mmCIF file of C-alpha atoms in Angstrom:
data_model
loop_
_atom_site.group_PDB
_atom_site.id
_atom_site.type_symbol
_atom_site.label_atom_id
_atom_site.label_comp_id
_atom_site.label_asym_id
_atom_site.label_seq_id
_atom_site.Cartn_x
_atom_site.Cartn_y
_atom_site.Cartn_z
ATOM 1 C CA MET A 1 15.641 -7.712 -15.590
ATOM 2 C CA ALA A 2 12.936 -5.984 -13.284
ATOM 3 C CA SER A 3 13.037 -3.124 -15.488
ATOM 4 C CA ASP A 4 12.475 -5.204 -18.620
ATOM 5 C CA ASP A 5 9.629 -7.149 -16.833
ATOM 6 C CA ARG A 6 7.848 -3.758 -16.059
ATOM 7 C CA TRP A 7 8.165 -2.545 -19.578
ATOM 8 C CA LEU A 8 6.775 -5.720 -20.947
ATOM 9 C CA GLU A 9 3.739 -5.659 -18.562
ATOM 10 C CA ARG A 10 3.087 -1.991 -19.405
ATOM 11 C CA LEU A 11 3.058 -2.899 -23.250
ATOM 12 C CA ARG A 12 0.761 -5.724 -22.692
ATOM 13 C CA LEU A 13 -1.733 -3.390 -20.770
ATOM 14 C CA GLU A 14 -1.426 -0.708 -23.472
ATOM 15 C CA LEU A 15 -2.062 -3.168 -26.196
ATOM 16 C CA ALA A 16 -5.216 -4.502 -24.334
ATOM 17 C CA TRP A 17 -6.482 -0.956 -24.113
ATOM 18 C CA PHE A 18 -6.160 -0.537 -27.879
ATOM 19 C CA THR A 19 -8.009 -3.692 -28.658
ATOM 20 C CA GLY A 20 -11.029 -2.335 -26.774
ATOM 21 C CA GLN A 21 -11.190 -5.332 -24.393
ATOM 22 C CA PRO A 22 -11.762 -3.239 -21.186
ATOM 23 C CA LEU A 23 -15.054 -1.819 -22.812
ATOM 24 C CA LEU A 24 -16.326 -5.166 -23.833
ATOM 25 C CA ARG A 25 -15.030 -7.786 -21.427
ATOM 26 C CA SER A 26 -14.958 -6.199 -18.038
ATOM 27 C CA ARG A 27 -15.549 -8.814 -15.161
ATOM 28 C CA GLY A 28 -16.091 -8.894 -11.609
ATOM 29 C CA ALA A 29 -17.862 -6.577 -9.341
ATOM 30 C CA GLY A 30 -15.254 -3.912 -8.993
ATOM 31 C CA ALA A 31 -11.639 -3.069 -7.819
ATOM 32 C CA ILE A 32 -9.997 -1.829 -4.679
ATOM 33 C CA LEU A 33 -7.206 0.604 -5.745
ATOM 34 C CA ARG A 34 -4.155 1.122 -3.303
ATOM 35 C CA PHE A 35 -2.420 4.388 -3.564
ATOM 36 C CA GLY A 36 1.024 5.038 -1.820
ATOM 37 C CA ALA A 37 2.424 8.475 -1.154
ATOM 38 C CA VAL A 38 0.821 11.364 -2.837
ATOM 39 C CA ARG A 39 3.164 14.591 -3.348
ATOM 40 C CA PRO A 40 4.689 16.714 -5.880
ATOM 41 C CA ARG A 41 7.300 15.196 -7.988
ATOM 42 C CA ARG A 42 10.841 15.395 -6.310
ATOM 43 C CA SER A 43 14.031 16.128 -8.006
ATOM 44 C CA GLY A 44 16.915 13.812 -7.740
ATOM 45 C CA SER A 45 17.991 10.675 -9.455
ATOM 46 C CA PHE A 46 17.958 8.378 -6.352
ATOM 47 C CA GLN A 47 14.371 7.810 -5.490
ATOM 48 C CA PRO A 48 13.898 4.215 -4.378
ATOM 49 C CA LEU A 49 10.513 4.726 -3.200
ATOM 50 C CA ARG A 50 9.179 6.627 -6.334
ATOM 51 C CA GLU A 51 7.196 3.310 -7.449
ATOM 52 C CA ASN A 52 4.973 4.159 -4.433
ATOM 53 C CA GLU A 53 4.396 7.788 -5.225
ATOM 54 C CA ILE A 54 1.866 9.635 -7.287
ATOM 55 C CA THR A 55 1.339 13.369 -7.917
ATOM 56 C CA PRO A 56 -1.751 15.113 -6.724
ATOM 57 C CA GLN A 57 -2.269 15.968 -10.463
ATOM 58 C CA PHE A 58 -2.382 12.408 -11.403
ATOM 59 C CA LEU A 59 -4.728 11.729 -8.551
ATOM 60 C CA GLY A 60 -7.239 14.262 -9.870
ATOM 61 C CA ARG A 61 -6.854 12.800 -13.390
ATOM 62 C CA ALA A 62 -7.506 9.314 -12.209
ATOM 63 C CA LEU A 63 -10.555 10.461 -10.245
ATOM 64 C CA ARG A 64 -12.030 12.293 -13.188
ATOM 65 C CA ALA A 65 -11.416 9.522 -15.443
ATOM 66 C CA LEU A 66 -13.047 6.830 -13.114
ATOM 67 C CA ARG A 67 -16.083 9.033 -12.971
ATOM 68 C CA ARG A 68 -16.146 9.333 -16.816
ATOM 69 C CA TRP A 69 -15.820 5.555 -17.039
ATOM 70 C CA LYS A 70 -19.093 5.534 -14.690
ATOM 71 C CA TYR A 71 -17.574 3.750 -11.782
ATOM 72 C CA ASP A 72 -19.335 4.089 -8.476
ATOM 73 C CA PHE A 73 -16.873 5.185 -5.766
ATOM 74 C CA LEU A 74 -17.398 3.161 -2.698
ATOM 75 C CA GLY A 75 -16.249 2.947 1.064
ATOM 76 C CA MET A 76 -15.142 -0.381 2.388
ATOM 77 C CA ASP A 77 -18.509 -1.236 3.971
ATOM 78 C CA GLU A 78 -20.283 -0.973 0.743
ATOM 79 C CA VAL A 79 -17.589 -3.029 -0.928
ATOM 80 C CA CYS A 80 -18.323 -5.747 1.471
ATOM 81 C CA ARG A 81 -21.924 -5.720 0.696
ATOM 82 C CA ARG A 82 -21.449 -5.809 -2.924
ATOM 83 C CA ALA A 83 -19.131 -8.775 -2.679
ATOM 84 C CA VAL A 84 -21.622 -11.044 -1.257
ATOM 85 C CA THR A 85 -24.758 -9.809 -3.141
ATOM 86 C CA LEU A 86 -25.814 -10.446 -6.841
ATOM 87 C CA PRO A 87 -23.824 -8.393 -9.239
ATOM 88 C CA GLU A 88 -25.072 -4.900 -10.055
ATOM 89 C CA LYS A 89 -25.021 -3.129 -13.426
ATOM 90 C CA ARG A 90 -22.459 -0.678 -12.519
ATOM 91 C CA ARG A 91 -18.921 -1.623 -11.468
ATOM 92 C CA PHE A 92 -17.345 -0.030 -8.348
ATOM 93 C CA VAL A 93 -13.889 1.318 -7.473
ATOM 94 C CA ALA A 94 -12.758 1.889 -3.831
ATOM 95 C CA LEU A 95 -9.769 4.034 -3.215
ATOM 96 C CA THR A 96 -7.549 2.983 -0.305
ATOM 97 C CA PHE A 97 -4.376 4.354 1.393
ATOM 98 C CA ASP A 98 -2.088 2.589 3.758
ATOM 99 C CA GLY A 99 -0.163 4.200 6.669
ATOM 100 C CA ALA A 100 -0.753 7.333 8.138
ATOM 101 C CA GLY A 101 1.575 9.590 6.102
ATOM 102 C CA LYS A 102 1.473 13.429 6.367
ATOM 103 C CA ASP A 103 1.499 13.520 2.544
ATOM 104 C CA LEU A 104 -2.192 12.303 2.690
ATOM 105 C CA ILE A 105 -3.586 15.159 4.536
ATOM 106 C CA SER A 106 -1.390 17.666 2.908
ATOM 107 C CA PHE A 107 -1.616 16.717 -0.748
ATOM 108 C CA ALA A 108 -4.297 13.697 -1.228
ATOM 109 C CA TYR A 109 -6.988 14.873 0.920
ATOM 110 C CA PRO A 110 -7.597 18.293 -0.853
ATOM 111 C CA VAL A 111 -7.881 16.472 -4.115
ATOM 112 C CA LEU A 112 -10.233 13.675 -2.732
ATOM 113 C CA ALA A 113 -12.511 16.231 -0.838
ATOM 114 C CA HIS A 114 -12.769 18.448 -4.033
ATOM 115 C CA HIS A 115 -14.140 15.501 -5.927
ATOM 116 C CA GLY A 116 -16.198 14.353 -3.133
ATOM 117 C CA VAL A 117 -15.276 10.691 -3.159
ATOM 118 C CA PRO A 118 -15.092 8.245 -0.476
ATOM 119 C CA PHE A 119 -11.766 6.739 0.529
ATOM 120 C CA THR A 120 -10.265 4.262 3.308
ATOM 121 C CA LEU A 121 -7.246 4.991 5.302
ATOM 122 C CA TYR A 122 -5.593 2.125 7.072
ATOM 123 C CA VAL A 123 -3.781 3.524 10.251
ATOM 124 C CA PRO A 124 -0.876 1.687 12.018
ATOM 125 C CA THR A 125 -1.342 3.251 15.520
ATOM 126 C CA ALA A 126 2.221 3.392 16.583
ATOM 127 C CA PHE A 127 2.964 6.288 13.942
ATOM 128 C CA PRO A 128 0.563 8.997 15.282
ATOM 129 C CA ASP A 129 1.769 7.962 18.630
ATOM 130 C CA GLY A 130 5.190 9.075 17.487
ATOM 131 C CA VAL A 131 6.886 5.607 18.174
ATOM 132 C CA GLY A 132 6.521 3.891 14.777
ATOM 133 C CA GLU A 133 9.721 3.387 12.686
ATOM 134 C CA ALA A 134 9.485 4.071 9.106
ATOM 135 C CA TRP A 135 12.554 2.033 8.502
ATOM 136 C CA TRP A 136 12.398 2.255 4.769
ATOM 137 C CA LEU A 137 12.746 6.037 5.001
ATOM 138 C CA GLY A 138 15.722 5.713 7.173
ATOM 139 C CA LEU A 139 17.292 3.218 4.864
ATOM 140 C CA GLU A 140 16.632 5.583 2.000
ATOM 141 C CA GLN A 141 18.452 8.494 3.807
ATOM 142 C CA VAL A 142 21.619 6.233 4.810
ATOM 143 C CA ILE A 143 22.039 5.119 1.105
ATOM 144 C CA ALA A 144 21.500 8.786 -0.298
ATOM 145 C CA ARG A 145 24.119 10.279 1.999
ATOM 146 C CA ALA A 146 26.893 7.646 1.795
ATOM 147 C CA SER A 147 28.986 6.058 -0.713
ATOM 148 C CA ARG A 148 30.516 3.559 1.649
ATOM 149 C CA ILE A 149 28.078 1.659 3.848
ATOM 150 C CA SER A 150 28.756 -1.047 6.590
ATOM 151 C CA LEU A 151 26.299 -2.844 8.659
ATOM 152 C CA MET A 152 25.805 -5.867 10.654
ATOM 153 C CA MET A 153 23.917 -8.646 8.798
ATOM 154 C CA GLY A 154 23.519 -11.526 11.142
ATOM 155 C CA ASP A 155 26.900 -12.077 13.072
ATOM 156 C CA ARG A 156 28.937 -10.464 10.303
ATOM 157 C CA GLU A 157 29.843 -6.978 9.144
ATOM 158 C CA GLN A 158 29.237 -6.149 5.568
ATOM 159 C CA ARG A 159 30.736 -3.457 3.579
ATOM 160 C CA PHE A 160 29.223 -2.032 0.466
ATOM 161 C CA THR A 161 30.693 0.764 -2.058
ATOM 162 C CA VAL A 162 27.871 2.508 -4.051
ATOM 163 C CA ALA A 163 29.149 5.207 -6.267
ATOM 164 C CA GLY A 164 26.409 5.866 -8.670
ATOM 165 C CA ASN A 165 22.693 5.782 -8.698
ATOM 166 C CA ALA A 166 22.314 2.356 -10.085
ATOM 167 C CA GLU A 167 24.348 0.887 -7.349
ATOM 168 C CA LYS A 168 22.506 2.920 -4.674
ATOM 169 C CA GLN A 169 19.084 1.641 -6.211
ATOM 170 C CA ALA A 170 20.386 -1.844 -6.285
ATOM 171 C CA LEU A 171 21.712 -1.683 -2.612
ATOM 172 C CA PHE A 172 18.571 -0.325 -1.444
ATOM 173 C CA SER A 173 16.376 -3.276 -2.992
ATOM 174 C CA PHE A 174 18.951 -5.811 -1.537
ATOM 175 C CA LEU A 175 18.810 -4.403 2.060
ATOM 176 C CA GLU A 176 14.898 -3.552 2.035
ATOM 177 C CA SER A 177 14.377 -7.224 0.981
ATOM 178 C CA TRP A 178 16.997 -8.360 3.833
ATOM 179 C CA LEU A 179 15.148 -6.238 6.376
ATOM 180 C CA ARG A 180 11.710 -7.389 5.636
ATOM 181 C CA SER A 181 12.917 -11.004 6.112
ATOM 182 C CA LEU A 182 13.741 -10.282 9.775
ATOM 183 C CA PRO A 183 11.612 -10.605 12.854
ATOM 184 C CA PRO A 184 10.385 -7.320 14.024
ATOM 185 C CA ALA A 185 12.885 -6.955 16.918
ATOM 186 C CA ASP A 186 15.885 -7.880 14.682
ATOM 187 C CA LEU A 187 14.683 -5.429 11.972
ATOM 188 C CA SER A 188 14.387 -2.713 14.414
ATOM 189 C CA ALA A 189 17.768 -3.420 15.965
ATOM 190 C CA ALA A 190 19.357 -3.568 12.505
ATOM 191 C CA ILE A 191 17.907 -0.319 11.188
ATOM 192 C CA ASN A 192 18.595 1.725 14.399
ATOM 193 C CA ASP A 193 22.247 0.387 14.247
ATOM 194 C CA LEU A 194 22.595 1.436 10.688
ATOM 195 C CA CYS A 195 20.935 4.811 11.264
ATOM 196 C CA THR A 196 23.275 5.527 14.356
ATOM 197 C CA ARG A 197 26.241 4.711 12.291
ATOM 198 C CA TYR A 198 25.405 7.438 9.648
ATOM 199 C CA ARG A 199 23.806 9.981 11.996
ATOM 200 C CA ILE A 200 20.292 9.606 10.666
ATOM 201 C CA ASP A 201 17.653 10.287 13.272
ATOM 202 C CA LEU A 202 15.209 7.654 12.504
ATOM 203 C CA ALA A 203 12.800 8.571 15.060
ATOM 204 C CA SER A 204 12.634 12.062 13.827
ATOM 205 C CA ILE A 205 12.138 11.112 10.134
ATOM 206 C CA SER A 206 9.406 8.851 11.260
ATOM 207 C CA ARG A 207 7.494 11.452 13.125
ATOM 208 C CA GLU A 208 7.805 13.987 10.589
ATOM 209 C CA ALA A 209 6.475 11.701 7.803
ATOM 210 C CA SER A 210 3.381 10.641 9.726
ATOM 211 C CA MET A 211 0.164 12.408 10.650
ATOM 212 C CA ASN A 212 -0.596 12.852 14.308
ATOM 213 C CA TRP A 213 -3.898 12.088 16.111
ATOM 214 C CA GLU A 214 -5.113 15.700 15.528
ATOM 215 C CA ASP A 215 -4.555 15.313 11.680
ATOM 216 C CA LEU A 216 -6.422 12.110 11.877
ATOM 217 C CA ALA A 217 -9.340 13.475 13.715
ATOM 218 C CA LYS A 218 -9.846 15.938 11.072
ATOM 219 C CA LEU A 219 -10.046 13.032 8.490
ATOM 220 C CA ALA A 220 -12.255 10.902 10.806
ATOM 221 C CA ALA A 221 -14.826 13.683 11.042
ATOM 222 C CA ASP A 222 -15.634 13.511 7.324
ATOM 223 C CA PRO A 223 -18.240 11.075 6.651
ATOM 224 C CA LEU A 224 -16.760 10.155 3.201
ATOM 225 C CA VAL A 225 -13.564 8.799 5.196
ATOM 226 C CA THR A 226 -13.507 5.137 6.453
ATOM 227 C CA ILE A 227 -10.685 4.567 9.036
ATOM 228 C CA GLY A 228 -9.370 1.117 9.047
ATOM 229 C CA SER A 229 -6.431 -0.395 10.902
ATOM 230 C CA ALA A 230 -2.973 -1.619 9.735
ATOM 231 C CA THR A 231 -1.927 -3.014 12.997
ATOM 232 C CA VAL A 232 0.114 -1.204 15.675
ATOM 233 C CA ASN A 233 3.605 -1.206 14.283
ATOM 234 C CA TYR A 234 3.110 -2.398 10.549
ATOM 235 C CA PRO A 235 5.176 -5.427 10.978
ATOM 236 C CA VAL A 236 5.519 -8.139 8.415
ATOM 237 C CA LEU A 237 3.171 -10.851 10.069
ATOM 238 C CA ALA A 238 4.792 -13.796 8.441
ATOM 239 C CA ASN A 239 8.024 -13.067 10.499
ATOM 240 C CA MET A 240 6.081 -13.134 13.843
ATOM 241 C CA LYS A 241 4.839 -15.905 16.203
ATOM 242 C CA ASP A 242 0.962 -16.462 15.883
ATOM 243 C CA ALA A 243 0.283 -14.983 19.398
ATOM 244 C CA ALA A 244 2.355 -11.939 18.594
ATOM 245 C CA ALA A 245 0.649 -11.221 15.167
ATOM 246 C CA LEU A 246 -2.777 -11.647 16.621
ATOM 247 C CA ARG A 247 -1.771 -9.184 19.272
ATOM 248 C CA GLU A 248 -0.749 -6.657 16.577
ATOM 249 C CA MET A 249 -4.229 -6.920 15.100
ATOM 250 C CA THR A 250 -6.352 -6.780 18.167
ATOM 251 C CA MET A 251 -4.278 -4.043 19.754
ATOM 252 C CA GLY A 252 -4.258 -1.895 16.600
ATOM 253 C CA LYS A 253 -8.091 -2.294 16.355
ATOM 254 C CA ALA A 254 -8.389 -1.519 20.232
ATOM 255 C CA VAL A 255 -6.269 1.687 20.123
ATOM 256 C CA ALA A 256 -7.857 3.037 16.936
ATOM 257 C CA GLU A 257 -11.397 2.400 18.371
ATOM 258 C CA ALA A 258 -10.406 4.307 21.536
ATOM 259 C CA ALA A 259 -8.977 7.186 19.520
ATOM 260 C CA PHE A 260 -11.917 7.543 17.096
ATOM 261 C CA HIS A 261 -14.719 6.418 19.324
ATOM 262 C CA ARG A 262 -16.086 4.095 16.662
ATOM 263 C CA GLU A 263 -15.876 0.518 15.534
ATOM 264 C CA ILE A 264 -12.933 -0.152 13.337
ATOM 265 C CA ARG A 265 -14.093 -2.881 10.870
ATOM 266 C CA HIS A 266 -11.463 -3.107 8.283
ATOM 267 C CA LEU A 267 -7.711 -4.132 8.380
ATOM 268 C CA ALA A 268 -4.942 -3.917 5.841
ATOM 269 C CA PHE A 269 -2.292 -6.700 6.244
ATOM 270 C CA PRO A 270 1.006 -4.651 6.534
ATOM 271 C CA PHE A 271 2.758 -4.789 3.104
ATOM 272 C CA GLY A 272 0.127 -7.330 2.079
ATOM 273 C CA ASP A 273 2.018 -9.284 -0.617
ATOM 274 C CA ARG A 274 2.078 -13.036 -0.562
ATOM 275 C CA SER A 275 5.270 -13.423 1.500
ATOM 276 C CA SER A 276 4.043 -11.117 4.260
ATOM 277 C CA PHE A 277 1.196 -12.957 5.583
ATOM 278 C CA ARG A 278 -0.347 -16.482 5.300
ATOM 279 C CA ARG A 279 -3.802 -18.181 5.645
ATOM 280 C CA ALA A 280 -3.359 -18.394 9.385
ATOM 281 C CA HIS A 281 -3.517 -14.490 9.478
ATOM 282 C CA VAL A 282 -6.712 -14.334 7.453
ATOM 283 C CA LEU A 283 -8.435 -16.422 10.168
ATOM 284 C CA MET A 284 -6.890 -14.230 12.830
ATOM 285 C CA ALA A 285 -8.409 -11.127 11.209
ATOM 286 C CA GLU A 286 -11.778 -12.852 11.649
ATOM 287 C CA GLU A 287 -10.998 -13.720 15.167
ATOM 288 C CA ALA A 288 -9.956 -10.043 15.908
ATOM 289 C CA GLY A 289 -13.396 -8.965 14.734
ATOM 290 C CA PHE A 290 -12.613 -7.485 11.342
ATOM 291 C CA VAL A 291 -15.305 -7.679 8.606
ATOM 292 C CA SER A 292 -12.630 -7.295 5.873
ATOM 293 C CA ALA A 293 -8.910 -7.339 5.495
ATOM 294 C CA VAL A 294 -7.205 -6.416 2.245
ATOM 295 C CA SER A 295 -3.984 -7.435 0.739
ATOM 296 C CA THR A 296 -1.747 -6.173 -2.009
ATOM 297 C CA ILE A 297 -2.270 -9.308 -4.035
ATOM 298 C CA PRO A 298 -3.415 -7.966 -7.406
ATOM 299 C CA GLY A 299 -6.978 -8.747 -8.689
ATOM 300 C CA ILE A 300 -10.487 -7.722 -8.746
ATOM 301 C CA VAL A 301 -13.433 -8.447 -6.370
ATOM 302 C CA ASP A 302 -16.086 -10.840 -7.380
ATOM 303 C CA ALA A 303 -19.811 -10.703 -6.184
ATOM 304 C CA GLU A 304 -21.941 -13.487 -4.790
ATOM 305 C CA GLY A 305 -19.241 -14.358 -1.993
ATOM 306 C CA ARG A 306 -16.712 -15.557 -4.492
ATOM 307 C CA THR A 307 -14.037 -13.527 -3.072
ATOM 308 C CA ASN A 308 -12.881 -13.908 0.595
ATOM 309 C CA LEU A 309 -13.737 -10.746 2.558
ATOM 310 C CA ARG A 310 -10.662 -11.120 4.704
ATOM 311 C CA ALA A 311 -8.296 -11.767 1.671
ATOM 312 C CA LEU A 312 -9.409 -9.050 -0.580
ATOM 313 C CA PRO A 313 -7.099 -8.278 -3.538
ATOM 314 C CA ARG A 314 -6.039 -4.703 -4.432
ATOM 315 C CA ILE A 315 -4.499 -2.971 -7.406
ATOM 316 C CA SER A 316 -1.437 -1.124 -6.197
ATOM 317 C CA TRP A 317 -0.771 1.786 -8.350
ATOM 318 C CA ASP A 318 2.777 2.038 -9.405
ATOM 319 C CA GLY A 319 3.848 5.743 -9.644
ATOM 320 C CA ARG A 320 6.159 5.167 -12.398
ATOM 321 C CA GLY A 321 3.202 4.268 -14.863
ATOM 322 C CA ARG A 322 1.183 7.307 -15.307
ATOM 323 C CA SER A 323 -1.157 6.070 -18.102
ATOM 324 C CA LEU A 324 -4.848 6.185 -17.692
ATOM 325 C CA ARG A 325 -5.115 3.618 -20.426
ATOM 326 C CA MET A 326 -3.383 1.177 -18.102
ATOM 327 C CA MET A 327 -5.601 1.929 -15.328
ATOM 328 C CA ARG A 328 -8.694 1.345 -17.220
ATOM 329 C CA VAL A 329 -7.387 -2.175 -18.255
ATOM 330 C CA LEU A 330 -6.667 -2.974 -14.616
ATOM 331 C CA VAL A 331 -9.889 -1.917 -13.158
ATOM 332 C CA SER A 332 -11.890 -3.848 -15.786
ATOM 333 C CA GLY A 333 -10.503 -7.033 -14.490
ATOM 334 C CA ILE A 334 -9.500 -8.449 -17.776
ATOM 335 C CA ALA A 335 -5.809 -8.650 -16.787
ATOM 336 C CA PHE A 336 -6.311 -10.984 -13.922
ATOM 337 C CA ALA A 337 -7.128 -14.516 -13.580
ATOM 338 C CA PRO A 338 -10.397 -15.323 -11.566
ATOM 339 C CA VAL A 339 -9.858 -14.891 -7.910
ATOM 340 C CA LYS A 340 -8.980 -18.140 -6.186
ATOM 341 C CA PRO A 341 -10.123 -19.376 -2.770
ATOM 342 C CA THR A 342 -8.085 -18.168 0.050
ATOM 343 C CA GLY A 343 -6.069 -21.435 0.437
ATOM 344 C CA GLY A 344 -5.041 -21.167 -3.176
ATOM 345 C CA VAL A 345 -3.232 -17.831 -2.884
ATOM 346 C CA MET A 346 -1.215 -18.190 0.280
ATOM 347 C CA ASN A 347 0.759 -20.848 2.160
#
């Protein structure tokens, strides 16, 4: 069913491009794009995280296309300015990357630097410290290596047999959703128990996948790079008590400011979908001193203060869709309903 939904959505966007609507009916001031991992295409049929990946070649094509379409490339400070002022003639696009993945400095940054475009990186500070848990990578490794999997879910041990790729994909989706529903301490206990059972070194995987502070210092030295915060541990804020969620925001900001010797003005809500944060967290972002906070709720940014700066929408680029026509439709804004006030998009 999910595959059918993606196919229908892709067809709708492709048809919108062929009608010429993106050229004639663009609306909003601009769009914030969110890219996941950037790395060469991998072989292998079991790739549950592929939807979060694009290749360096596609990134380069996208940048050339956006420039050809006459979009202004902006950092988040300028996005915030345009979001509260009168509309300008040219629309903008802002490039953002969540996490501190090693792939960014290895594969994405050379492309971005070659094109001379600004971008924003949101850093969860536990990961360059070497103590963050990339639990989604550990889960991927367990399911990739085993055909019989058992784990504790609540107070019961559950067993699964996954013989083929389709079954592995389905189990990954099921367990990822379950893990994301847990409070951070319970999630950590569950994934560490699972990885220990199947001899997966979660700590090592997490460290190898993340940039260290030296890598990040190189990026921070580039005036085209804006460093933002993605809290400390990248938790699902909606699964935490309010005091703990606020502490994640304030500590993430404080650690990043100490590391980079600059004010950290911009926040990314971890995961950022409608189930991962609430209106209370939008207010906390202001209390913590952030000028902006981005979600992964799709949409475009309006001018004249119509978009809440601490609940900014972003267009997450799905690595399975490599059509620049689709991208042009999405950044034009015609595919999205007008941005609602913050209280209308979250509980």
